[in-house]
XYZ file of C-alpha atoms in Angstrom:
656
model
C -22.436 -23.328 44.938
C -19.801 -21.378 46.833
C -22.208 -20.598 49.676
C -23.090 -24.287 49.937
C -19.412 -25.159 50.303
C -18.871 -22.385 52.868
C -21.827 -23.573 54.971
C -20.627 -27.185 55.295
C -20.315 -28.298 58.948
C -17.661 -30.995 59.392
C -17.494 -31.084 63.213
C -19.296 -34.427 63.533
C -18.185 -36.167 60.311
C -14.462 -36.682 60.919
C -12.874 -39.396 63.013
C -9.887 -37.355 64.232
C -8.147 -33.999 63.917
C -6.018 -35.180 60.988
C -9.099 -36.052 58.932
C -10.659 -32.754 59.961
C -7.596 -30.807 58.762
C -7.526 -32.647 55.415
C -11.263 -32.177 54.843
C -11.098 -28.505 55.825
C -8.270 -27.945 53.360
C -10.210 -29.692 50.591
C -13.265 -27.556 51.278
C -11.061 -24.459 51.258
C -9.683 -25.435 47.839
C -13.238 -26.034 46.615
C -14.305 -22.562 47.781
C -11.284 -20.954 46.083
C -12.033 -22.783 42.842
C -15.587 -21.374 42.890
C -14.449 -17.756 43.128
C -16.172 -15.296 40.806
C -13.942 -13.877 38.073
C -14.520 -10.242 37.205
C -15.742 -9.638 33.662
C -15.819 -13.400 33.013
C -19.212 -14.915 32.096
C -20.329 -18.302 33.404
C -21.172 -19.481 29.894
C -20.122 -18.509 26.378
C -22.031 -20.922 24.146
C -25.131 -23.013 23.637
C -25.741 -26.309 21.857
C -29.200 -27.502 20.757
C -29.024 -31.236 20.051
C -31.521 -32.725 17.578
C -31.731 -35.806 19.838
C -30.819 -36.410 23.466
C -27.169 -37.520 23.625
C -26.999 -41.281 24.085
C -30.685 -41.805 23.247
C -31.894 -44.150 20.525
C -32.535 -41.820 17.594
C -34.878 -44.325 15.971
C -37.348 -43.682 18.771
C -37.514 -40.011 17.784
C -36.328 -38.755 21.169
C -36.584 -35.012 21.666
C -33.412 -32.985 21.579
C -31.724 -31.246 24.511
C -30.204 -27.821 25.085
C -26.915 -27.270 26.874
C -25.142 -24.081 27.881
C -21.356 -24.408 27.654
C -19.054 -22.644 30.117
C -15.673 -22.653 31.811
C -16.891 -25.006 34.521
C -19.910 -27.016 35.626
C -22.631 -24.972 37.339
C -25.701 -26.494 39.004
C -28.752 -25.048 40.697
C -30.010 -25.543 44.286
C -31.489 -28.922 43.358
C -28.233 -30.135 41.820
C -29.519 -29.978 38.254
C -26.908 -28.774 35.728
C -27.340 -25.249 34.359
C -23.952 -24.914 32.612
C -21.914 -27.812 31.243
C -18.137 -27.844 31.625
C -16.392 -27.199 28.273
C -14.377 -30.399 28.833
C -17.410 -32.699 29.053
C -18.021 -35.038 26.078
C -21.394 -33.388 25.436
C -19.569 -30.046 24.886
C -17.250 -31.365 22.189
C -19.495 -30.441 19.221
C -19.178 -26.774 20.229
C -15.598 -26.996 18.960
C -15.777 -29.720 16.311
C -19.213 -29.564 14.674
C -19.466 -28.045 11.185
C -21.900 -27.836 8.291
C -20.131 -30.851 6.807
C -20.161 -32.796 10.108
C -22.993 -31.345 12.263
C -22.616 -34.042 14.983
C -26.421 -34.033 15.594
C -26.378 -30.314 16.427
C -29.311 -28.264 15.215
C -28.097 -24.925 16.597
C -24.775 -23.639 17.873
C -24.943 -20.237 19.535
C -21.958 -18.076 20.511
C -22.417 -15.271 23.014
C -20.531 -11.987 22.902
C -19.679 -10.202 26.133
C -18.461 -6.771 27.153
C -17.185 -6.555 30.751
C -19.223 -9.593 31.724
C -22.515 -8.418 30.148
C -24.052 -10.212 27.150
C -23.939 -7.767 24.243
C -24.426 -10.039 21.223
C -25.094 -13.560 20.096
C -24.599 -15.444 16.861
C -26.386 -18.571 15.629
C -25.326 -21.349 13.269
C -27.993 -23.822 12.114
C -25.585 -26.645 11.370
C -28.217 -29.163 10.241
C -30.107 -26.718 8.008
C -29.060 -27.305 4.375
C -30.499 -23.927 3.391
C -27.984 -22.037 5.548
C -24.445 -21.630 4.198
C -21.316 -21.833 6.348
C -19.939 -18.429 7.385
C -17.002 -17.149 9.410
C -17.994 -16.293 12.961
C -17.701 -12.555 13.588
C -17.824 -13.065 17.361
C -15.017 -15.596 17.096
C -12.900 -13.094 15.170
C -13.653 -10.351 17.706
C -12.709 -12.606 20.621
C -9.432 -13.593 18.934
C -8.580 -9.948 18.197
C -9.714 -8.585 21.594
C -7.002 -6.374 23.182
C -4.474 -8.094 25.462
C -4.373 -6.389 28.857
C -2.941 -8.171 31.889
C -1.864 -11.809 32.035
C -2.675 -14.511 29.493
C -6.338 -15.548 29.418
C -8.019 -18.822 28.584
C -9.258 -19.603 25.058
C -12.181 -21.877 25.923
C -14.538 -19.821 23.747
C -12.259 -19.903 20.695
C -10.628 -23.358 20.625
C -10.411 -24.537 17.008
C -11.056 -28.137 15.824
C -7.356 -28.939 15.254
C -6.527 -27.519 18.691
C -9.380 -29.424 20.335
C -8.039 -32.733 19.005
C -4.769 -32.111 20.833
C -6.476 -30.818 23.987
C -8.638 -33.948 24.286
C -5.961 -36.529 23.415
C -5.534 -39.223 26.066
C -3.380 -39.208 29.172
C -1.416 -42.308 28.224
C 0.475 -40.824 25.277
C 2.997 -38.015 24.923
C 2.112 -35.261 22.431
C 4.625 -32.872 20.836
C 3.156 -29.718 19.280
C 5.174 -27.780 16.700
C 3.532 -24.404 16.324
C 4.664 -21.121 14.858
C 4.046 -17.754 16.532
C 0.409 -17.113 17.425
C -0.840 -20.636 16.680
C -1.977 -21.039 20.289
C 0.373 -23.860 21.286
C 0.857 -22.565 24.852
C -2.893 -22.189 25.325
C -3.425 -25.672 23.872
C -0.923 -27.118 26.355
C -2.550 -25.420 29.347
C -6.057 -26.427 28.263
C -4.825 -29.987 27.746
C -3.759 -30.016 31.408
C -7.207 -28.731 32.403
C -8.857 -31.426 30.283
C -6.683 -34.222 31.702
C -7.442 -33.077 35.259
C -11.140 -33.246 34.395
C -10.962 -36.675 32.734
C -8.429 -38.298 35.129
C -8.794 -36.268 38.318
C -8.210 -39.020 40.886
C -5.155 -40.411 39.135
C -3.505 -37.016 38.617
C -4.412 -35.955 42.149
C -2.169 -38.801 43.323
C 0.661 -38.384 40.820
C 0.681 -34.613 40.256
C 0.983 -32.303 37.253
C 3.625 -29.722 36.371
C 3.934 -26.904 33.827
C 7.520 -25.998 32.885
C 8.206 -22.619 31.274
C 11.365 -20.888 30.035
C 11.582 -18.179 32.716
C 9.758 -16.595 35.642
C 8.308 -13.766 33.533
C 6.634 -16.318 31.271
C 5.249 -18.305 34.212
C 3.835 -15.128 35.751
C 2.185 -14.325 32.425
C 0.382 -17.702 32.194
C -0.220 -18.398 35.889
C -3.907 -17.326 35.950
C -5.107 -19.482 33.035
C -5.631 -22.728 34.969
C -7.092 -21.100 38.132
C -9.598 -19.321 35.871
C -10.746 -22.785 34.793
C -11.051 -23.953 38.409
C -7.746 -25.885 38.459
C -5.582 -24.857 41.419
C -3.341 -27.900 41.938
C -0.942 -27.580 38.995
C 2.649 -26.720 39.890
C 4.698 -24.312 37.755
C 8.487 -24.141 37.459
C 11.412 -23.506 35.139
C 13.960 -26.208 34.325
C 16.459 -24.314 36.465
C 14.031 -24.449 39.412
C 13.785 -28.230 39.077
C 17.474 -29.061 38.875
C 18.912 -26.375 41.142
C 16.939 -27.339 44.247
C 19.178 -26.395 47.185
C 22.018 -25.374 44.856
C 23.025 -21.763 44.332
C 23.718 -21.031 40.654
C 26.191 -18.147 40.485
C 28.352 -18.895 37.470
C 27.983 -18.823 33.699
C 29.525 -20.943 30.968
C 31.032 -19.954 27.667
C 28.799 -21.132 24.825
C 31.145 -23.994 23.844
C 31.294 -25.324 27.418
C 27.524 -25.021 27.885
C 26.900 -26.954 24.663
C 29.209 -29.780 25.747
C 27.788 -29.942 29.276
C 24.320 -30.160 27.732
C 25.368 -32.967 25.370
C 23.669 -36.319 26.042
C 27.096 -37.991 26.056
C 27.688 -36.470 29.487
C 25.115 -38.896 30.910
C 27.396 -41.838 30.132
C 30.434 -40.008 31.557
C 28.527 -39.443 34.797
C 27.312 -43.030 34.953
C 30.854 -44.329 34.539
C 32.132 -41.953 37.225
C 29.450 -43.009 39.705
C 29.827 -46.762 39.255
C 33.628 -46.503 39.260
C 33.290 -46.224 43.029
C 32.303 -49.911 43.203
C 35.274 -52.200 43.928
C 35.312 -55.984 44.096
C 35.997 -57.506 47.552
C 39.465 -58.832 48.271
C 38.661 -60.393 51.651
C 35.817 -62.459 53.107
C 33.296 -61.042 55.570
C 33.353 -62.566 59.045
C 30.111 -62.169 61.048
C 30.213 -62.994 64.789
C 26.908 -63.829 66.513
C 27.178 -65.081 70.058
C 29.663 -67.957 70.064
C 29.328 -68.632 66.341
C 31.331 -67.144 63.471
C 29.968 -67.094 59.944
C 32.277 -66.548 56.988
C 31.104 -65.292 53.573
C 33.977 -65.797 51.104
C 35.124 -62.978 48.799
C 34.125 -64.824 45.623
C 30.525 -65.161 46.877
C 30.326 -61.456 47.718
C 31.762 -60.660 44.271
C 28.960 -62.700 42.679
C 26.418 -60.674 44.652
C 28.042 -57.382 43.586
C 28.189 -58.367 39.901
C 24.552 -59.477 39.978
C 23.510 -56.110 41.430
C 25.535 -54.300 38.751
C 23.973 -56.401 35.979
C 20.451 -55.614 37.190
C 20.980 -51.942 36.309
C 19.187 -50.595 39.370
C 20.074 -47.210 40.875
C 23.450 -46.966 42.595
C 21.882 -46.088 45.938
C 19.227 -48.809 45.744
C 21.896 -51.427 44.993
C 23.993 -50.131 47.887
C 21.002 -50.554 50.216
C 20.381 -54.070 48.870
C 23.994 -55.255 49.317
C 23.985 -55.696 53.143
C 20.687 -57.589 52.933
C 22.136 -59.887 50.241
C 25.249 -60.558 52.358
C 23.011 -61.175 55.384
C 20.946 -63.620 53.332
C 24.117 -65.572 52.508
C 24.810 -65.810 56.247
C 21.241 -67.008 56.927
C 21.634 -69.764 54.341
C 24.661 -70.996 56.281
C 22.693 -70.787 59.549
C 19.859 -72.868 58.107
C 22.313 -75.490 56.847
C 23.701 -75.781 60.361
C 20.237 -76.492 61.771
C 19.231 -73.012 62.979
C 15.902 -71.395 62.096
C 16.610 -67.665 61.679
C 13.825 -65.225 60.729
C 13.684 -61.769 59.110
C 14.713 -60.083 62.354
C 17.929 -62.076 62.380
C 18.621 -61.114 58.755
C 18.105 -57.421 59.574
C 20.444 -57.765 62.574
C 23.145 -59.396 60.430
C 22.756 -56.657 57.796
C 23.480 -54.099 60.552
C 26.498 -56.049 61.819
C 29.655 -53.858 61.960
C 31.595 -56.278 59.764
C 28.900 -56.211 57.073
C 28.584 -52.418 57.235
C 32.346 -52.010 56.933
C 32.447 -54.327 53.923
C 29.592 -52.449 52.188
C 31.319 -49.115 52.810
C 34.511 -50.436 51.215
C 32.829 -52.193 48.283
C 29.964 -49.811 47.515
C 30.730 -46.440 49.139
C 28.187 -43.591 49.227
C 28.441 -41.017 46.419
C 27.712 -37.305 46.775
C 26.489 -36.139 43.323
C 27.707 -32.544 43.715
C 31.163 -33.652 44.869
C 31.343 -36.117 41.985
C 30.520 -33.432 39.379
C 32.962 -31.025 41.024
C 35.737 -33.618 40.742
C 34.921 -34.280 37.092
C 35.122 -30.563 36.300
C 38.316 -29.892 38.256
C 40.355 -33.132 38.096
C 41.679 -33.650 34.558
C 42.835 -37.226 35.246
C 39.485 -38.227 36.794
C 37.593 -36.750 33.828
C 39.924 -38.397 31.302
C 39.457 -41.797 32.959
C 35.679 -41.686 32.628
C 35.332 -39.704 29.382
C 37.695 -41.931 27.408
C 36.115 -42.819 24.076
C 33.263 -40.362 24.718
C 34.859 -36.902 24.788
C 38.113 -36.112 22.984
C 40.946 -34.199 24.668
C 39.852 -30.803 23.358
C 36.293 -31.384 24.566
C 37.556 -32.385 27.989
C 39.645 -29.205 28.206
C 36.580 -27.158 27.215
C 34.515 -28.236 30.231
C 37.353 -28.297 32.801
C 37.391 -25.352 35.184
C 40.458 -23.123 34.927
C 40.841 -22.650 38.688
C 40.641 -25.280 41.443
C 37.744 -25.060 43.893
C 38.002 -25.961 47.568
C 34.463 -27.183 48.185
C 30.977 -27.653 46.763
C 29.742 -24.565 48.624
C 32.447 -22.273 47.269
C 31.992 -23.459 43.657
C 30.369 -21.043 41.213
C 27.985 -23.505 39.650
C 26.408 -22.710 36.275
C 22.922 -23.714 35.144
C 24.466 -26.480 33.003
C 26.418 -27.761 36.034
C 23.168 -28.001 37.994
C 21.744 -30.257 35.274
C 24.821 -32.510 35.536
C 24.344 -32.768 39.304
C 20.666 -33.602 38.745
C 21.675 -36.385 36.335
C 24.202 -37.759 38.844
C 21.584 -37.573 41.600
C 19.220 -39.665 39.475
C 21.923 -42.273 38.886
C 22.257 -42.581 42.656
C 18.557 -42.297 43.560
C 15.521 -42.368 41.263
C 13.813 -39.008 40.670
C 10.136 -38.811 41.650
C 7.874 -39.048 38.586
C 4.701 -37.018 38.056
C 1.579 -38.057 36.190
C 1.837 -35.380 33.495
C 4.295 -32.641 32.573
C 3.778 -29.771 30.122
C 7.047 -28.464 28.688
C 6.698 -25.117 26.915
C 9.274 -23.369 24.693
C 10.957 -26.758 24.533
C 13.070 -25.910 21.497
C 15.593 -24.117 23.731
C 16.458 -27.125 25.894
C 19.706 -29.075 25.707
C 19.644 -32.894 25.514
C 20.641 -33.073 29.197
C 17.811 -30.699 30.121
C 15.382 -32.919 28.202
C 16.647 -35.863 30.243
C 16.054 -33.867 33.444
C 12.450 -33.164 32.414
C 11.957 -36.757 31.246
C 12.902 -38.012 34.698
C 10.004 -36.004 36.130
C 7.513 -37.926 33.959
C 9.272 -41.280 33.513
C 6.124 -43.164 34.556
C 3.721 -40.508 33.251
C 3.216 -38.604 30.006
C 4.152 -35.205 28.613
C 2.923 -32.420 26.376
C 5.875 -30.813 24.576
C 5.306 -27.386 23.020
C 7.657 -25.386 20.863
C 8.744 -23.898 17.562
C 12.020 -24.970 15.966
C 12.276 -21.555 14.298
C 12.344 -19.856 17.716
C 15.278 -21.826 19.134
C 17.630 -19.153 20.503
C 20.238 -21.127 22.438
C 23.481 -22.536 20.974
C 22.156 -26.010 21.816
C 18.646 -25.443 20.389
C 16.667 -28.492 19.307
C 17.309 -29.654 15.747
C 14.325 -32.012 15.422
C 11.398 -33.075 17.578
C 12.179 -36.774 17.046
C 15.576 -36.173 18.633
C 14.023 -34.158 21.466
C 11.467 -36.879 22.254
C 14.248 -39.466 22.293
C 16.212 -37.498 24.910
C 12.991 -37.013 26.877
C 12.540 -40.784 26.973
C 9.305 -40.546 24.964
C 10.345 -41.795 21.517
C 6.807 -43.025 20.861
C 5.365 -39.511 21.267
C 3.064 -38.165 18.541
C 4.159 -34.974 16.735
C 1.383 -32.540 15.747
C 1.782 -29.294 13.814
C -0.289 -26.119 14.193
C 0.011 -23.761 11.214
C -3.078 -21.537 11.547
C -2.109 -18.244 13.180
C -4.679 -16.576 15.450
C -2.555 -13.959 17.188
C -0.163 -12.351 14.709
C -1.692 -10.128 11.965
C -1.197 -11.165 8.332
C 1.192 -8.358 7.353
C 3.359 -8.902 10.421
C 3.699 -12.690 10.088
C 4.358 -12.352 6.353
C 7.239 -9.957 7.078
C 8.677 -12.148 9.863
C 8.418 -15.279 7.683
C 11.100 -13.840 5.408
C 13.544 -15.156 8.003
C 12.308 -18.779 7.916
C 14.481 -20.000 4.998
C 17.538 -18.830 6.958
C 16.597 -20.124 10.426
C 14.416 -23.198 9.868
C 14.438 -24.387 6.232
C 11.494 -26.622 5.407
C 9.284 -25.431 8.250
C 5.731 -24.563 7.190
C 5.121 -20.785 7.487
C 2.230 -19.704 9.704
C -0.883 -18.684 7.761
C -2.790 -15.979 9.640
C -6.555 -16.525 9.851
C -7.088 -12.963 11.033
C -9.430 -10.957 8.813
C -7.814 -7.748 10.060
C -4.387 -7.438 8.364
C -3.153 -5.358 11.297
C -1.035 -2.229 11.426
C 2.564 -2.601 10.211
C 5.273 -0.047 9.503
C 9.069 0.028 9.119
C 10.562 3.414 10.062
C 14.114 4.761 9.821
C 14.936 6.806 12.951
C 17.918 8.768 14.184
C 17.344 9.117 17.933
C 15.835 7.256 20.883
C 13.285 10.077 21.160
C 11.819 8.979 17.830
C 11.468 5.439 19.192
C 9.620 6.880 22.194
C 7.382 8.852 19.813
C 6.420 5.578 18.102
C 5.486 4.165 21.516
C 3.346 7.222 22.280
C 1.574 6.790 18.945
C 0.685 3.178 19.725
C -0.394 4.004 23.291
C -3.224 6.055 21.774
C -4.819 2.701 20.929
C -6.641 0.450 23.384
C -4.634 -2.367 24.934
C -1.025 -3.112 25.829
C 2.169 -1.954 24.101
C 5.574 -3.615 24.238
C 8.872 -1.917 23.397
C 11.229 -4.767 22.493
C 14.928 -4.095 22.086
C 18.338 -5.742 22.277
C 19.306 -6.152 25.939
C 22.197 -3.693 25.585
C 19.848 -0.969 24.315
C 17.518 -1.027 27.345
C 19.269 1.569 29.554
C 19.218 4.201 26.788
C 15.562 3.529 25.988
C 14.557 3.514 29.676
C 16.219 6.921 30.061
C 14.388 8.282 26.999
C 11.034 6.997 28.311
C 11.670 8.606 31.699
C 12.594 11.905 30.036
C 9.292 11.822 28.151
C 7.368 11.073 31.354
C 6.194 7.651 30.167
C 6.037 4.983 32.855
C 6.854 1.412 31.924
C 6.720 -2.113 33.350
C 9.087 -5.079 33.344
C 8.110 -8.326 31.541
C 5.565 -10.318 33.536
C 4.227 -7.312 35.467
C 0.520 -6.675 34.949
C -0.521 -3.688 32.880
C -2.887 -1.162 34.413
C -5.090 1.600 33.015
C -2.308 4.088 33.869
C 0.702 2.045 32.709
C 0.287 0.000 29.540
C 3.857 0.030 28.195
C 6.295 -2.803 28.901
C 10.020 -2.462 28.173
C 11.114 -5.925 27.061
C 14.674 -7.188 26.553
C 14.748 -9.360 23.435
C 16.143 -12.225 25.521
C 12.875 -12.383 27.537
C 10.348 -11.728 24.750
C 9.649 -15.376 23.985
C 6.111 -16.484 24.828
C 4.867 -12.960 25.606
C 2.332 -10.995 23.564
C 1.201 -7.374 23.342
C -1.513 -5.625 21.358
C 1.053 -3.307 19.812
C 4.822 -3.603 19.599
C 7.655 -1.252 18.777
C 10.705 -3.304 17.779
C 13.848 -1.232 18.155
C 16.943 -1.823 15.992
C 16.589 -5.343 14.503
C 20.301 -5.574 13.642
C 21.210 -4.950 17.293
C 18.944 -7.868 18.286
C 20.846 -10.111 15.844
C 24.243 -8.814 16.968
C 23.393 -9.496 20.605
C 23.646 -13.260 20.079
C 26.801 -15.393 19.727
C 26.112 -16.296 16.086
C 24.003 -14.957 13.219
C 21.555 -17.872 13.031
C 20.720 -17.602 16.734
C 20.429 -13.825 16.344
C 18.016 -14.170 13.427
C 15.919 -16.597 15.471
C 15.834 -14.101 18.329
C 14.700 -11.448 15.838
C 11.960 -13.783 14.544
C 10.666 -14.118 18.112
C 10.694 -10.349 18.651
C 8.915 -9.646 15.353
C 6.027 -11.950 16.226
C 4.888 -10.631 19.639
C 2.262 -8.195 18.269
C -1.476 -8.923 18.199
C -2.721 -5.807 16.388
C 0.201 -3.746 15.125
C 3.981 -3.509 14.791
C 6.351 -0.613 14.174
C 9.969 -1.519 13.370
C 12.383 1.349 14.061
C 16.006 1.343 12.931
C 18.981 3.666 12.574
C 21.367 0.948 11.352
C 20.560 -0.953 8.126
C 18.089 -3.808 8.495
C 19.422 -7.379 8.331
C 19.764 -8.472 4.701
C 17.482 -11.465 5.361
C 14.521 -9.094 5.827
C 14.952 -7.589 2.351
C 12.263 -8.288 -0.243
């Protein structure tokens, strides 16, 4: 298939060089999408239907056999050899059961080792004599060592995950999932499915995956290309809102919480529209020997009508000169003239009209507006009256005056305010679908920023309320969806854990009553309970020894510690001659240990984890609840085994 694409000759099929460039680029993308993936088989399953799909079963039509793979594969004659996992005919591979066989006589799973078939496993779903059993190959695939970036889960998608993956494009889906329930993988595979089912529409409108940080995005970036999808953009919220703005400052927790409060949207709206002033004088337009006068009261009516329509500030400002020009044209027609659109455009560009528009509806620079709100106490008080009290206003005001937008030390929360103000002035471009991962850490204003990027599209929201580690962490998904502008979104919950071993998730779940009361604990479906140990230590060398012990196993190892502890641990690793990576860097055969600050552990996974000093992880956060949530995240990064090392006493919440 790749050779066919490479051999295409487009010299005589394009009308001009522009078409040739576009077609060449499309062919190039096609060739890239057909690249072979090392150690990745073309198919992983087989379905034997009792009857041909879509055929009349009463006629006794013979069944058909389909091989299921990551993408469609055809032979030289164009006949399908492997069916894309997203195709409707592939759905029974994930959903069929002994109870609901879905007309499947045989489901076969293939086991692979470095790309070679080494095993297969059959289920005769329509045979009443055969009892339902747990798939050993499925368990092995789930428990396979994690080396390198995140991989796809097309061979192991579970029925409850498949329902979310295949839900329609029109609706927004919010997935609450504890550690290891596969919510990130579900979100990425949902994007792949939507691109398959609605390719032309999403090719026009675009898709975007939003992650919490660059390390996380690097970790997941190969999943969609492995499925042949190369067009999906990836970004953090900070990337979206800080376009062209240098973020150099930080906020105290109280200020960041207030700047992220949804009430700030109304403050900004008031401040923007406060620039509009009603006309005090008429507009006099001179054309040739004629003078046309538009009285102030008529212009005021136009201005009030534009304000009542609720359109963007900038769009209304662009409409105002045309509306004034139209009033002039009405007078011209009454006097017997027959002006056309060109005359109206000329009147709209008349110096008198332009001067009036500038005075009535002046341009607004969003960054300058936000800077004035944060540095001018009187300006803030005027527009925050009845919204923020005096103490709240003092909390967000900058202590020192700033000369210009360029010299300001903007924080990440300030960038979100500027993005909100920019949207009030000019509508933000909307994409067809947005996936928002680790959503529980977003502020209401950040949700609004993401919602603007899919205002005419849909979203997949992924997160875990128990893993919210910011002072403004989400309290409920209903509230989050409301701020996102998707109040009608459907909330789904994943509670079956595929990644974290039973003993590890049971230990970590001791924290749930203290960090997320009422949340359903994750129930591990792993048959292997995993390796788990809690060890008192006295020195960093003993922590390093625990890492060396785990490195004797196959796969990756993560050493997770409070951010402040990293320099000491890095020094101890260097003294022991153990190389290590930073989060997001790919493991190699020589270097399989990653030193992970607790603040960046979210969303990452390792075969084995050493968690250093749990109490230090808790103490590294501004309050105990946030610290315990950070600890919950760190405890649940292991796939096969966890060693907890501590010199200080463990947090009381982890006691039996």
